[in-house]
Amino acid sequence: MNLNLSGLYAITDEVLTPDSSVVEKVKEALGKGVKIFQYRNKSAKDGEIFEVVKELRDLIDKENGLFILNDRVELAEKVKAHGVHVGEDDLDISEVKKIFSGFVGVSCYGDIDRAKEMEKSGADYVAFGSFFKSPTKPKSYTVPLEVLSKAKNELSIPICAIGGINSENISKIREHNPDIISLVSGIFSGDISENIENLS
């Protein structure tokens, strides 16, 4: 596996990419050069999504991309996902690593101290945000963009920016040089191919 944690990072969501169409939509984004994908579904049981997750993993693996599962550590191990992403209410990294053999990303919101702690604990990348009002997470608070530059100076693992990012504001994010830029609606709302072209 080529652990290239850089570039655009597409995150699926139950509304924009329901399980009935998620494989086709991911395939389109892969065709436009996106290499990192996270499957996020907060409501279904593991058994209900097993087949679609397995299909996504195989599709993305075949294209030398990285497939990350949100939260579901045991399922991630079962389908041999490349990575898993956890937040502050999920298992801590030491517990994750007992179950899962791939790489681990962690949400750090605007908290650089938490990110340093996660790096020491073995996180492979950390995510900061939201930086703008996010249509998929309307209740998340916004974080100053300077957090990215500070994190780049103080951490040695890849830094990911997330939250409300789209073609109109991505240049503001790029000024702070994060390794990875995560988008949900910025990629999957409307015309996927056009969205990705407008992000480059």
PDB file of C-alpha atoms in Angstrom:
ATOM      1  CA  MET A   1       0.000   0.000   0.000  1.00  0.00           C
ATOM      2  CA  ASN A   2       1.253   3.426  -0.949  1.00  0.00           C
ATOM      3  CA  LEU A   3       0.519   5.573   2.114  1.00  0.00           C
ATOM      4  CA  ASN A   4       0.428   8.882   0.282  1.00  0.00           C
ATOM      5  CA  LEU A   5      -1.515  11.110   2.656  1.00  0.00           C
ATOM      6  CA  SER A   6      -1.673  14.201   0.458  1.00  0.00           C
ATOM      7  CA  GLY A   7      -4.086  15.910  -1.896  1.00  0.00           C
ATOM      8  CA  LEU A   8      -7.888  15.920  -1.966  1.00  0.00           C
ATOM      9  CA  TYR A   9      -9.734  13.643   0.469  1.00  0.00           C
ATOM     10  CA  ALA A  10     -13.367  12.891  -0.406  1.00  0.00           C
ATOM     11  CA  ILE A  11     -15.759  11.985   2.399  1.00  0.00           C
ATOM     12  CA  THR A  12     -19.060  10.307   1.592  1.00  0.00           C
ATOM     13  CA  ASP A  13     -22.281  11.107   3.393  1.00  0.00           C
ATOM     14  CA  GLU A  14     -25.695   9.472   3.698  1.00  0.00           C
ATOM     15  CA  VAL A  15     -27.560  12.268   1.897  1.00  0.00           C
ATOM     16  CA  LEU A  16     -25.247  13.184  -1.000  1.00  0.00           C
ATOM     17  CA  THR A  17     -23.892   9.663  -1.545  1.00  0.00           C
ATOM     18  CA  PRO A  18     -26.484   7.147  -0.335  1.00  0.00           C
ATOM     19  CA  ASP A  19     -25.436   3.497  -0.469  1.00  0.00           C
ATOM     20  CA  SER A  20     -27.474   3.008  -3.656  1.00  0.00           C
ATOM     21  CA  SER A  21     -25.177   5.397  -5.584  1.00  0.00           C
ATOM     22  CA  VAL A  22     -22.002   5.748  -3.505  1.00  0.00           C
ATOM     23  CA  VAL A  23     -19.932   3.293  -5.576  1.00  0.00           C
ATOM     24  CA  GLU A  24     -20.722   5.118  -8.855  1.00  0.00           C
ATOM     25  CA  LYS A  25     -19.986   8.503  -7.293  1.00  0.00           C
ATOM     26  CA  VAL A  26     -16.688   7.354  -5.810  1.00  0.00           C
ATOM     27  CA  LYS A  27     -15.767   5.802  -9.175  1.00  0.00           C
ATOM     28  CA  GLU A  28     -16.329   9.188 -10.849  1.00  0.00           C
ATOM     29  CA  ALA A  29     -14.179  11.001  -8.278  1.00  0.00           C
ATOM     30  CA  LEU A  30     -11.444   8.356  -8.662  1.00  0.00           C
ATOM     31  CA  GLY A  31     -11.554   8.918 -12.415  1.00  0.00           C
ATOM     32  CA  LYS A  32     -10.871  12.617 -11.822  1.00  0.00           C
ATOM     33  CA  GLY A  33      -7.777  11.891  -9.745  1.00  0.00           C
ATOM     34  CA  VAL A  34      -8.999  11.846  -6.135  1.00  0.00           C
ATOM     35  CA  LYS A  35      -7.065   9.139  -4.266  1.00  0.00           C
ATOM     36  CA  ILE A  36      -8.238   9.315  -0.632  1.00  0.00           C
ATOM     37  CA  PHE A  37     -11.795   8.411   0.375  1.00  0.00           C
ATOM     38  CA  GLN A  38     -13.612   8.060   3.665  1.00  0.00           C
ATOM     39  CA  TYR A  39     -16.935   6.250   3.956  1.00  0.00           C
ATOM     40  CA  ARG A  40     -19.059   7.890   6.639  1.00  0.00           C
ATOM     41  CA  ASN A  41     -22.455   6.538   7.647  1.00  0.00           C
ATOM     42  CA  LYS A  42     -23.581   7.325  11.178  1.00  0.00           C
ATOM     43  CA  SER A  43     -26.891   5.476  11.252  1.00  0.00           C
ATOM     44  CA  ALA A  44     -26.622   2.013   9.657  1.00  0.00           C
ATOM     45  CA  LYS A  45     -25.471  -1.134  11.432  1.00  0.00           C
ATOM     46  CA  ASP A  46     -22.197  -2.753  10.342  1.00  0.00           C
ATOM     47  CA  GLY A  47     -24.005  -5.702   8.763  1.00  0.00           C
ATOM     48  CA  GLU A  48     -26.166  -3.400   6.629  1.00  0.00           C
ATOM     49  CA  ILE A  49     -23.192  -1.675   5.035  1.00  0.00           C
ATOM     50  CA  PHE A  50     -20.709  -4.557   4.892  1.00  0.00           C
ATOM     51  CA  GLU A  51     -21.183  -5.281   1.173  1.00  0.00           C
ATOM     52  CA  VAL A  52     -20.990  -1.665   0.011  1.00  0.00           C
ATOM     53  CA  VAL A  53     -17.937  -1.006   2.193  1.00  0.00           C
ATOM     54  CA  LYS A  54     -16.202  -4.100   0.806  1.00  0.00           C
ATOM     55  CA  GLU A  55     -17.009  -3.015  -2.760  1.00  0.00           C
ATOM     56  CA  LEU A  56     -15.636   0.471  -2.137  1.00  0.00           C
ATOM     57  CA  ARG A  57     -12.497  -0.896  -0.552  1.00  0.00           C
ATOM     58  CA  ASP A  58     -11.822  -3.186  -3.531  1.00  0.00           C
ATOM     59  CA  LEU A  59     -12.566  -0.440  -6.087  1.00  0.00           C
ATOM     60  CA  ILE A  60     -10.301   2.132  -4.406  1.00  0.00           C
ATOM     61  CA  ASP A  61      -7.547  -0.410  -3.743  1.00  0.00           C
ATOM     62  CA  LYS A  62      -7.507  -1.389  -7.427  1.00  0.00           C
ATOM     63  CA  GLU A  63      -6.887   2.265  -8.341  1.00  0.00           C
ATOM     64  CA  ASN A  64      -4.040   2.563  -5.777  1.00  0.00           C
ATOM     65  CA  GLY A  65      -6.150   4.874  -3.625  1.00  0.00           C
ATOM     66  CA  LEU A  66      -6.667   4.853   0.135  1.00  0.00           C
ATOM     67  CA  PHE A  67      -9.962   3.751   1.674  1.00  0.00           C
ATOM     68  CA  ILE A  68     -10.738   4.994   5.182  1.00  0.00           C
ATOM     69  CA  LEU A  69     -13.703   4.020   7.314  1.00  0.00           C
ATOM     70  CA  ASN A  70     -15.213   6.479   9.773  1.00  0.00           C
ATOM     71  CA  ASP A  71     -15.403   5.191  13.392  1.00  0.00           C
ATOM     72  CA  ARG A  72     -16.148   1.536  12.675  1.00  0.00           C
ATOM     73  CA  VAL A  73     -12.879  -0.010  13.787  1.00  0.00           C
ATOM     74  CA  GLU A  74     -13.963  -3.670  13.832  1.00  0.00           C
ATOM     75  CA  LEU A  75     -15.601  -3.411  10.416  1.00  0.00           C
ATOM     76  CA  ALA A  76     -12.509  -1.634   9.083  1.00  0.00           C
ATOM     77  CA  GLU A  77     -10.378  -4.602  10.145  1.00  0.00           C
ATOM     78  CA  LYS A  78     -12.874  -7.077   8.716  1.00  0.00           C
ATOM     79  CA  VAL A  79     -12.897  -5.518   5.241  1.00  0.00           C
ATOM     80  CA  LYS A  80      -9.187  -4.654   5.385  1.00  0.00           C
ATOM     81  CA  ALA A  81      -9.760  -0.917   5.000  1.00  0.00           C
ATOM     82  CA  HIS A  82      -6.476   0.948   4.583  1.00  0.00           C
ATOM     83  CA  GLY A  83      -7.317   3.380   7.371  1.00  0.00           C
ATOM     84  CA  VAL A  84      -9.809   4.344  10.041  1.00  0.00           C
ATOM     85  CA  HIS A  85     -10.763   7.831  11.271  1.00  0.00           C
ATOM     86  CA  VAL A  86     -11.851   8.490  14.856  1.00  0.00           C
ATOM     87  CA  GLY A  87     -13.136  11.505  16.797  1.00  0.00           C
ATOM     88  CA  GLU A  88     -12.974  12.471  20.451  1.00  0.00           C
ATOM     89  CA  ASP A  89     -16.003  10.339  21.406  1.00  0.00           C
ATOM     90  CA  ASP A  90     -14.611   7.173  19.796  1.00  0.00           C
ATOM     91  CA  LEU A  91     -12.037   4.644  20.975  1.00  0.00           C
ATOM     92  CA  ASP A  92      -8.622   6.027  21.848  1.00  0.00           C
ATOM     93  CA  ILE A  93      -5.715   5.175  19.593  1.00  0.00           C
ATOM     94  CA  SER A  94      -4.211   2.456  21.787  1.00  0.00           C
ATOM     95  CA  GLU A  95      -7.567   0.618  21.717  1.00  0.00           C
ATOM     96  CA  VAL A  96      -7.942   1.172  17.967  1.00  0.00           C
ATOM     97  CA  LYS A  97      -4.489  -0.290  17.314  1.00  0.00           C
ATOM     98  CA  LYS A  98      -5.347  -3.446  19.289  1.00  0.00           C
ATOM     99  CA  ILE A  99      -8.184  -4.119  16.827  1.00  0.00           C
ATOM    100  CA  PHE A 100      -7.114  -2.528  13.560  1.00  0.00           C
ATOM    101  CA  SER A 101      -3.940  -3.110  11.571  1.00  0.00           C
ATOM    102  CA  GLY A 102      -4.143  -0.145   9.152  1.00  0.00           C
ATOM    103  CA  PHE A 103      -3.377   3.546   9.646  1.00  0.00           C
ATOM    104  CA  VAL A 104      -5.316   5.876  11.966  1.00  0.00           C
ATOM    105  CA  GLY A 105      -6.507   9.461  11.506  1.00  0.00           C
ATOM    106  CA  VAL A 106      -7.881  11.554  14.360  1.00  0.00           C
ATOM    107  CA  SER A 107     -10.126  14.636  14.537  1.00  0.00           C
ATOM    108  CA  CYS A 108      -8.487  17.412  16.554  1.00  0.00           C
ATOM    109  CA  TYR A 109     -10.943  20.270  15.802  1.00  0.00           C
ATOM    110  CA  GLY A 110      -8.891  23.377  16.717  1.00  0.00           C
ATOM    111  CA  ASP A 111      -6.793  21.752  19.430  1.00  0.00           C
ATOM    112  CA  ILE A 112      -3.060  21.535  18.671  1.00  0.00           C
ATOM    113  CA  ASP A 113      -2.258  20.075  22.116  1.00  0.00           C
ATOM    114  CA  ARG A 114      -4.647  17.224  21.390  1.00  0.00           C
ATOM    115  CA  ALA A 115      -2.971  16.748  18.007  1.00  0.00           C
ATOM    116  CA  LYS A 116       0.483  16.519  19.643  1.00  0.00           C
ATOM    117  CA  GLU A 117      -0.873  13.968  22.090  1.00  0.00           C
ATOM    118  CA  MET A 118      -2.388  11.964  19.223  1.00  0.00           C
ATOM    119  CA  GLU A 119       0.890  12.081  17.296  1.00  0.00           C
ATOM    120  CA  LYS A 120       2.712  10.670  20.362  1.00  0.00           C
ATOM    121  CA  SER A 121       0.046   7.968  20.663  1.00  0.00           C
ATOM    122  CA  GLY A 122       0.651   6.837  17.076  1.00  0.00           C
ATOM    123  CA  ALA A 123      -1.823   8.758  14.895  1.00  0.00           C
ATOM    124  CA  ASP A 124      -0.830   8.721  11.218  1.00  0.00           C
ATOM    125  CA  TYR A 125      -2.567  12.013  10.420  1.00  0.00           C
ATOM    126  CA  VAL A 126      -4.645  14.604  12.295  1.00  0.00           C
ATOM    127  CA  ALA A 127      -7.593  16.636  11.007  1.00  0.00           C
ATOM    128  CA  PHE A 128      -8.484  20.216  11.974  1.00  0.00           C
ATOM    129  CA  GLY A 129     -11.751  22.097  11.309  1.00  0.00           C
ATOM    130  CA  SER A 130     -14.388  23.221  10.526  1.00  0.00           C
ATOM    131  CA  PHE A 131     -12.790  26.234   8.883  1.00  0.00           C
ATOM    132  CA  PHE A 132     -16.006  27.429   7.261  1.00  0.00           C
ATOM    133  CA  LYS A 133     -19.671  26.791   7.955  1.00  0.00           C
ATOM    134  CA  SER A 134     -20.206  23.194   6.900  1.00  0.00           C
ATOM    135  CA  PRO A 135     -23.440  22.209   5.135  1.00  0.00           C
ATOM    136  CA  THR A 136     -23.009  18.590   6.295  1.00  0.00           C
ATOM    137  CA  LYS A 137     -22.137  19.482   9.920  1.00  0.00           C
ATOM    138  CA  PRO A 138     -24.058  22.709  10.596  1.00  0.00           C
ATOM    139  CA  LYS A 139     -23.479  22.554  14.377  1.00  0.00           C
ATOM    140  CA  SER A 140     -19.684  22.327  14.196  1.00  0.00           C
ATOM    141  CA  TYR A 141     -17.855  25.434  15.376  1.00  0.00           C
ATOM    142  CA  THR A 142     -15.339  27.182  13.117  1.00  0.00           C
ATOM    143  CA  VAL A 143     -11.607  27.192  13.741  1.00  0.00           C
ATOM    144  CA  PRO A 144      -9.146  29.962  12.721  1.00  0.00           C
ATOM    145  CA  LEU A 145      -7.149  29.149   9.575  1.00  0.00           C
ATOM    146  CA  GLU A 146      -3.902  29.929  11.425  1.00  0.00           C
ATOM    147  CA  VAL A 147      -4.329  26.632  13.304  1.00  0.00           C
ATOM    148  CA  LEU A 148      -3.128  24.900  10.126  1.00  0.00           C
ATOM    149  CA  SER A 149       0.129  26.865   9.901  1.00  0.00           C
ATOM    150  CA  LYS A 150       0.780  26.376  13.618  1.00  0.00           C
ATOM    151  CA  ALA A 151       0.097  22.643  13.313  1.00  0.00           C
ATOM    152  CA  LYS A 152       2.468  22.389  10.335  1.00  0.00           C
ATOM    153  CA  ASN A 153       5.216  23.959  12.441  1.00  0.00           C
ATOM    154  CA  GLU A 154       4.625  21.821  15.515  1.00  0.00           C
ATOM    155  CA  LEU A 155       3.765  18.382  14.143  1.00  0.00           C
ATOM    156  CA  SER A 156       5.612  15.993  11.882  1.00  0.00           C
ATOM    157  CA  ILE A 157       2.657  13.868  10.715  1.00  0.00           C
ATOM    158  CA  PRO A 158       0.344  14.935   7.847  1.00  0.00           C
ATOM    159  CA  ILE A 159      -2.214  17.650   8.599  1.00  0.00           C
ATOM    160  CA  CYS A 160      -5.737  17.536   7.164  1.00  0.00           C
ATOM    161  CA  ALA A 161      -8.122  20.515   6.795  1.00  0.00           C
ATOM    162  CA  ILE A 162     -11.867  19.841   6.867  1.00  0.00           C
ATOM    163  CA  GLY A 163     -15.156  21.679   7.111  1.00  0.00           C
ATOM    164  CA  GLY A 164     -17.118  23.725   4.600  1.00  0.00           C
ATOM    165  CA  ILE A 165     -14.316  23.750   2.023  1.00  0.00           C
ATOM    166  CA  ASN A 166     -15.301  24.298  -1.624  1.00  0.00           C
ATOM    167  CA  SER A 167     -13.911  25.723  -4.865  1.00  0.00           C
ATOM    168  CA  GLU A 168     -14.589  29.291  -3.692  1.00  0.00           C
ATOM    169  CA  ASN A 169     -12.584  29.119  -0.466  1.00  0.00           C
ATOM    170  CA  ILE A 170     -10.022  26.336  -1.046  1.00  0.00           C
ATOM    171  CA  SER A 171      -7.337  28.913  -1.971  1.00  0.00           C
ATOM    172  CA  LYS A 172      -7.556  30.311   1.596  1.00  0.00           C
ATOM    173  CA  ILE A 173      -6.890  26.810   2.938  1.00  0.00           C
ATOM    174  CA  ARG A 174      -3.990  26.230   0.520  1.00  0.00           C
ATOM    175  CA  GLU A 175      -2.234  29.377   1.808  1.00  0.00           C
ATOM    176  CA  HIS A 176      -1.603  27.404   5.030  1.00  0.00           C
ATOM    177  CA  ASN A 177      -0.206  24.320   3.251  1.00  0.00           C
ATOM    178  CA  PRO A 178      -2.120  21.424   4.800  1.00  0.00           C
ATOM    179  CA  ASP A 179      -1.071  18.035   3.398  1.00  0.00           C
ATOM    180  CA  ILE A 180      -4.654  16.869   2.850  1.00  0.00           C
ATOM    181  CA  ILE A 181      -7.846  18.800   2.112  1.00  0.00           C
ATOM    182  CA  SER A 182     -11.109  17.064   2.959  1.00  0.00           C
ATOM    183  CA  LEU A 183     -14.414  17.782   1.260  1.00  0.00           C
ATOM    184  CA  VAL A 184     -17.911  16.350   1.390  1.00  0.00           C
ATOM    185  CA  SER A 185     -20.377  18.615  -0.452  1.00  0.00           C
ATOM    186  CA  GLY A 186     -17.462  20.422  -2.160  1.00  0.00           C
ATOM    187  CA  ILE A 187     -16.989  17.215  -4.175  1.00  0.00           C
ATOM    188  CA  PHE A 188     -20.260  15.282  -4.026  1.00  0.00           C
ATOM    189  CA  SER A 189     -22.918  18.026  -4.280  1.00  0.00           C
ATOM    190  CA  GLY A 190     -23.936  18.493  -7.924  1.00  0.00           C
ATOM    191  CA  ASP A 191     -21.552  17.655 -10.783  1.00  0.00           C
ATOM    192  CA  ILE A 192     -18.657  15.676  -9.264  1.00  0.00           C
ATOM    193  CA  SER A 193     -16.274  15.956 -12.229  1.00  0.00           C
ATOM    194  CA  GLU A 194     -16.867  19.692 -12.568  1.00  0.00           C
ATOM    195  CA  ASN A 195     -16.437  20.205  -8.821  1.00  0.00           C
ATOM    196  CA  ILE A 196     -13.067  18.437  -8.828  1.00  0.00           C
ATOM    197  CA  GLU A 197     -11.855  20.397 -11.857  1.00  0.00           C
ATOM    198  CA  ASN A 198     -12.817  23.642 -10.100  1.00  0.00           C
ATOM    199  CA  LEU A 199     -10.841  22.617  -6.998  1.00  0.00           C
ATOM    200  CA  SER A 200      -7.545  22.199  -8.836  1.00  0.00           C
TER     201      SER A 200
END
